[in-house]
Coordinates of C-alpha atoms in Angstrom, one line a residue:
M553 CA 0.2 8.4 19.9
F554 CA -2.9 10.6 19.5
I555 CA -3.3 12.8 22.7
T556 CA -6.2 15.0 21.8
R557 CA -9.7 14.1 23.0
N558 CA -10.9 14.1 19.4
L559 CA -8.9 13.5 16.2
K560 CA -8.4 16.6 14.1
P561 CA -10.2 16.8 10.8
G562 CA -6.8 16.8 9.0
N563 CA -5.8 13.6 10.7
L564 CA -9.1 11.9 9.8
F565 CA -9.0 13.0 6.2
N566 CA -5.4 11.8 5.6
W567 CA -6.2 8.5 7.3
L568 CA -9.6 7.8 5.8
G569 CA -10.0 10.1 2.8
R570 CA -9.0 7.6 0.1
Y571 CA -11.3 4.9 1.5
V572 CA -14.3 7.4 1.5
L573 CA -13.6 8.4 -2.1
I574 CA -13.4 4.8 -3.3
L575 CA -16.6 3.9 -1.5
I576 CA -18.4 6.9 -3.0
I577 CA -17.3 6.0 -6.5
F578 CA -18.2 2.3 -6.1
N579 CA -21.6 2.8 -4.5
G580 CA -22.4 5.6 -6.9
I581 CA -21.7 3.3 -9.9
V582 CA -24.0 0.7 -8.4
A583 CA -26.7 3.3 -7.8
I584 CA -26.5 4.6 -11.4
A585 CA -26.7 1.0 -12.7
Y586 CA -30.0 0.5 -10.8
G587 CA -31.5 3.9 -11.4
Y588 CA -30.6 4.4 -15.1
F589 CA -29.8 1.0 -16.6
D590 CA -32.6 -1.0 -15.0
F591 CA -30.1 -3.4 -13.3
K592 CA -32.1 -6.3 -11.9
F593 CA -29.6 -8.3 -9.7
S594 CA -30.2 -7.9 -5.9
L595 CA -29.4 -9.7 -2.7
P596 CA -31.9 -10.3 0.2
G597 CA -31.3 -8.0 3.2
L598 CA -31.2 -11.0 5.5
F599 CA -28.1 -12.3 3.7
T600 CA -26.1 -9.2 4.0
S601 CA -27.2 -8.7 7.6
V602 CA -25.9 -12.2 8.5
V603 CA -22.6 -11.6 6.7
G604 CA -22.2 -8.2 8.4
T605 CA -22.9 -9.6 11.8
A606 CA -20.4 -12.4 11.3
V607 CA -17.7 -10.0 10.1
A608 CA -18.4 -7.7 13.1
F609 CA -17.7 -10.6 15.5
F610 CA -14.6 -11.5 13.6
I611 CA -13.3 -7.9 13.8
G612 CA -14.2 -7.6 17.4
F613 CA -12.1 -10.6 18.4
K614 CA -9.2 -9.5 16.3
N615 CA -9.3 -6.0 17.8
N616 CA -9.3 -7.3 21.4
Q617 CA -6.2 -9.3 20.6
A618 CA -4.5 -6.4 18.8
Y619 CA -5.1 -4.1 21.7
D620 CA -3.6 -6.6 24.1
R621 CA -0.4 -6.3 22.0
M622 CA -0.5 -2.5 22.3
W623 CA -1.2 -2.5 26.0
E624 CA 1.6 -5.1 26.7
A625 CA 4.0 -2.8 24.8
R626 CA 2.9 0.2 27.0
K627 CA 3.4 -1.9 30.2
I628 CA 6.9 -2.9 29.1
W629 CA 7.9 0.7 28.4
G630 CA 6.4 1.7 31.7
S631 CA 8.7 -0.9 33.4
I632 CA 11.7 0.5 31.5
V633 CA 10.8 4.0 32.9
N634 CA 10.7 2.8 36.5
D635 CA 13.8 0.7 36.3
S636 CA 15.7 3.4 34.4
R637 CA 15.1 5.8 37.2
T638 CA 16.2 3.2 39.8
W639 CA 19.3 2.6 37.7
G640 CA 20.1 6.3 37.7
M641 CA 19.6 6.6 41.5
R642 CA 21.8 3.6 42.3
I643 CA 24.6 4.6 39.9
V644 CA 24.7 8.1 41.3
N645 CA 24.8 6.8 44.9
F646 CA 27.0 3.7 44.4
A647 CA 29.7 4.9 42.0
K648 CA 32.3 7.2 43.4
S649 CA 33.9 9.0 40.5
P650 CA 32.0 11.5 38.3
E651 CA 33.5 9.7 35.3
S652 CA 32.0 6.3 36.2
K653 CA 28.6 7.8 37.0
K654 CA 28.5 9.7 33.7
E655 CA 29.7 6.7 31.6
L656 CA 27.2 4.3 33.1
I657 CA 24.3 6.7 32.8
Y658 CA 25.1 7.9 29.3
R659 CA 25.5 4.3 28.1
H660 CA 22.0 3.6 29.5
I661 CA 20.6 6.6 27.6
A662 CA 22.3 5.2 24.5
W663 CA 20.7 1.8 25.1
L664 CA 17.2 3.4 25.3
Y665 CA 17.6 5.1 21.9
M666 CA 19.4 2.1 20.3
H667 CA 16.6 -0.1 21.4
R668 CA 14.0 2.3 20.0
Q669 CA 15.9 2.5 16.7
A670 CA 15.8 -1.2 16.4
L671 CA 12.0 -1.4 17.1
L672 CA 11.3 1.3 14.4
R673 CA 12.8 -0.8 11.6
P674 CA 9.8 -1.9 9.4
T675 CA 8.9 -5.5 9.1
A676 CA 7.4 -7.2 6.1
W677 CA 3.9 -7.4 7.7
E678 CA 3.6 -3.8 8.9
Q679 CA 1.4 -1.3 7.1
V680 CA 4.4 0.9 6.0
S681 CA 5.8 -2.1 4.1
A682 CA 2.5 -2.9 2.4
D683 CA 1.7 -2.3 -1.3
G684 CA -1.3 -0.4 -2.6
I685 CA -3.6 1.9 -0.7
I686 CA -2.7 0.4 2.8
G687 CA 1.0 1.1 2.3
D688 CA 0.4 4.5 0.7
V689 CA -1.9 5.7 3.5
A690 CA 0.5 4.4 6.2
K691 CA 3.6 6.1 4.6
G692 CA 1.8 9.3 4.0
F693 CA 0.3 9.3 7.5
S694 CA 3.7 8.6 9.0
K695 CA 5.4 11.4 7.1
K696 CA 2.7 14.1 7.7
Y697 CA 1.3 13.2 11.1
G698 CA 3.8 10.7 12.6
L699 CA 7.5 10.7 13.1
G700 CA 8.0 12.6 9.9
Q701 CA 6.7 15.8 11.5
V702 CA 9.0 15.6 14.6
K703 CA 11.9 18.1 14.3
D704 CA 13.6 16.9 17.6
D705 CA 14.2 13.3 16.7
I706 CA 17.6 11.7 17.6
S707 CA 19.8 10.1 15.0
L708 CA 22.3 7.3 15.3
T709 CA 25.1 10.0 15.1
D710 CA 23.5 11.7 18.1
I711 CA 23.3 8.4 20.0
R712 CA 27.0 7.6 19.4
T713 CA 28.1 10.9 21.0
L714 CA 26.9 9.4 24.3
L715 CA 29.6 6.8 24.0
S716 CA 33.4 6.6 23.6
E717 CA 34.8 6.6 20.1
E718 CA 35.9 3.0 20.5
E719 CA 32.6 1.8 21.7
A720 CA 30.6 3.7 19.1
A721 CA 32.8 2.2 16.3
Y722 CA 32.4 -1.3 17.8
L723 CA 28.6 -1.0 17.7
K724 CA 28.6 -0.4 14.0
S725 CA 29.8 -4.0 13.4
V726 CA 27.3 -5.8 15.7
A727 CA 23.9 -7.2 14.8
N728 CA 22.2 -6.0 18.0
P729 CA 23.8 -2.8 19.4
A730 CA 21.4 -2.6 22.3
V731 CA 22.3 -6.0 23.7
Q732 CA 26.0 -5.2 23.4
L733 CA 25.5 -2.0 25.4
L734 CA 23.9 -4.1 28.2
H735 CA 26.8 -6.5 28.0
R736 CA 29.3 -3.6 28.3
Q737 CA 27.3 -2.2 31.3
S738 CA 27.6 -5.6 33.0
A739 CA 31.4 -5.7 32.4
E740 CA 31.8 -2.1 33.7
I741 CA 30.0 -2.7 37.0
K742 CA 32.0 -6.0 37.4
K743 CA 35.1 -3.8 37.3
L744 CA 33.7 -1.5 39.9
K745 CA 33.1 -4.5 42.2
D746 CA 36.6 -6.0 41.6
S747 CA 38.2 -2.6 42.4
G748 CA 36.2 -2.3 45.6
V749 CA 34.1 0.7 44.6
I750 CA 30.9 -1.2 45.1
D751 CA 30.3 -4.2 47.3
T752 CA 28.7 -7.6 46.4
F753 CA 25.2 -6.5 47.4
E754 CA 25.3 -3.3 45.4
H755 CA 26.7 -5.2 42.4
L756 CA 23.9 -7.7 42.6
Q757 CA 21.3 -4.9 42.7
L758 CA 22.8 -3.4 39.5
E759 CA 23.0 -6.8 37.8
N760 CA 19.3 -7.4 38.6
L761 CA 18.4 -4.2 36.9
L762 CA 20.5 -5.1 33.8
Q763 CA 18.7 -8.4 33.7
N764 CA 15.4 -6.6 33.8
F765 CA 16.5 -4.3 30.9
N766 CA 17.5 -7.4 28.9
T767 CA 14.0 -9.0 29.7
Y768 CA 12.2 -5.8 28.6
Q769 CA 14.2 -5.7 25.4
G770 CA 13.4 -9.3 24.6
Q771 CA 9.7 -8.7 25.3
N772 CA 9.5 -5.8 23.0
E773 CA 11.4 -7.7 20.3
R774 CA 8.9 -10.6 20.7
I775 CA 6.0 -8.2 19.9
K776 CA 8.0 -6.6 17.0
K777 CA 9.2 -9.8 15.4
F778 CA 6.2 -12.1 16.0
P779 CA 3.3 -10.8 14.0
F780 CA -0.4 -11.2 14.7
P781 CA -1.4 -14.4 12.8
R782 CA -1.3 -13.3 9.2
D783 CA -4.0 -15.7 8.0
Y784 CA -6.4 -14.3 10.6
S785 CA -5.5 -10.7 9.8
T786 CA -5.8 -11.3 6.0
M787 CA -9.1 -13.1 6.3
S788 CA -10.5 -10.3 8.4
R789 CA -9.8 -7.7 5.8
G790 CA -10.9 -10.0 3.0
F791 CA -14.3 -10.6 4.6
I792 CA -14.7 -6.8 5.1
Y793 CA -14.1 -6.2 1.4
I794 CA -16.6 -8.9 0.5
F795 CA -19.2 -7.4 2.8
I796 CA -18.7 -3.9 1.5
F797 CA -18.9 -5.2 -2.1
L798 CA -22.2 -7.0 -1.5
L799 CA -23.8 -4.3 0.6
P800 CA -25.0 -1.9 -2.1
F801 CA -26.6 -4.8 -4.1
S802 CA -28.9 -5.3 -1.1
L803 CA -29.3 -1.8 0.3
I804 CA -29.8 0.3 -2.8
P805 CA -32.5 -1.9 -4.5
E806 CA -34.5 -1.8 -1.2
L807 CA -34.3 2.0 -1.2
L808 CA -35.5 2.5 -4.8
S809 CA -39.1 2.5 -3.5
L810 CA -38.4 5.9 -2.0
G811 CA -38.4 7.6 -5.4
H812 CA -36.4 10.8 -5.4
W813 CA -34.9 9.9 -2.0
S814 CA -33.4 6.6 -3.3
W815 CA -30.0 8.3 -3.7
I816 CA -29.7 8.2 0.1
G817 CA -28.6 4.6 -0.3
V818 CA -25.2 5.8 -1.5
P819 CA -24.2 7.7 1.7
V820 CA -25.8 5.0 3.9
A821 CA -23.7 2.3 2.2
V822 CA -20.6 4.5 2.4
I823 CA -21.1 5.1 6.2
I824 CA -21.7 1.4 6.9
G825 CA -18.6 0.5 4.8
M826 CA -16.5 3.1 6.7
L827 CA -17.6 1.7 10.0
F828 CA -16.1 -1.6 9.2
I829 CA -13.0 -0.2 7.6
I830 CA -12.3 2.0 10.6
M831 CA -12.7 -0.9 13.0
E832 CA -10.4 -3.0 10.9
D833 CA -7.8 -0.3 10.6
I834 CA -7.7 0.5 14.3
G835 CA -7.1 -3.1 15.1
D836 CA -4.6 -3.4 12.2
Y837 CA -2.5 -0.5 13.6
N838 CA -2.7 -1.7 17.2
E839 CA -1.2 -5.0 16.1
N840 CA 2.1 -3.2 15.4
P841 CA 2.8 -0.7 18.3
F842 CA 6.4 0.1 17.2
M843 CA 6.0 2.0 13.9
E844 CA 6.5 5.6 12.9
T845 CA 2.7 6.3 12.5
P846 CA 0.7 8.4 15.0
H847 CA -1.1 5.2 16.2
A848 CA 2.2 3.8 17.7
M849 CA 3.9 4.0 21.1
P850 CA 5.4 7.4 21.9
M851 CA 8.9 5.8 22.4
L852 CA 10.8 9.0 21.6
S853 CA 8.9 10.9 24.2
I854 CA 9.3 8.2 26.8
S855 CA 13.0 7.9 26.1
R856 CA 13.5 11.6 26.2
N857 CA 11.8 11.9 29.6
I858 CA 14.0 9.2 31.0
E859 CA 17.1 11.0 29.6
I860 CA 16.0 14.2 31.3
D861 CA 15.5 12.4 34.6
L862 CA 18.9 10.7 34.4
R863 CA 20.8 13.8 33.4
E864 CA 19.2 15.8 36.2
M865 CA 20.3 13.1 38.7
L866 CA 23.9 13.7 37.3
K867 CA 23.4 17.4 37.7
D868 CA 24.3 17.6 34.0
E869 CA 24.5 21.0 32.4
H870 CA 23.0 19.8 29.1
I871 CA 19.3 19.0 29.8
P872 CA 17.3 18.5 26.6
Q873 CA 13.7 19.6 26.3
P874 CA 10.8 17.2 26.4
I875 CA 9.3 16.1 23.1
Q876 CA 6.3 18.2 22.3
S877 CA 3.2 17.0 20.6
V878 CA 2.6 18.2 17.0
N879 CA -0.9 18.3 15.4
G880 CA -2.3 16.4 18.4
V881 CA 0.3 13.6 18.1
L882 CA 3.1 12.6 20.5
M883 CA 5.8 10.4 19.2

């Protein structure tokens, strides 16, 4: 997640530099064709204006829907934060033995990170899985300005140290480790109730929290595994490319009457083209809030902050440091 008021020049260049270069080359070739080879073909300005307006409405609707996905993801993680703190407070106050408190809280921390790891796995429709310039830009951006620049990430090996050896080994063989961790939590608090450590009301409160965590996980998985309609997304980008292709054949001929200033058609066409590409890319990345790119949800930072809160409730000696932003990006 970008956290600076304005994006740094390096971020912008790595994100948009290739698009700018391609547009300069393409519009430059068209301008040379008109200026030096007496190219006659041209499109009326009204035509490209109508196409541009239609494409702008198309992108606007798509971006609204894409932002709804991003905002829903943020609300879900906000609920995870709130209920995780409640889980920690109730475990510390309800459970009697330090071992039970530590086990139940450490397992919850492991659930946070396991759930995050599952959400980070690329899907076929995400930018990092794409071919061509879209995939190259996303992968490069992720490595240089996204999760690739984070030195304090947590690995699966680190997560397993929060669990017993038997439980860590078992999780290697299951399809959805996060769900199994919630299942184990439910079994453990049932044992506490059966042994008289907690009463029925306390058991019900803890089970309700586990039900909430299961709901939040399912909601995040719905966003991750159900893409924004691919036909709509594909058509949006296709119409933008068509508009950008047609634009110089309308704009540059009209500016030839300016004489020596006719070259200004190239930067104007590039700027207009970039406006549409930027709008499309912002919506495109917001569609997929669980990636390793800097546009995504800062799940590592959120999980680490929850871990710190829970360990402090336990009065744990090993309190990790919060995740720090790097190059204006918090992951």
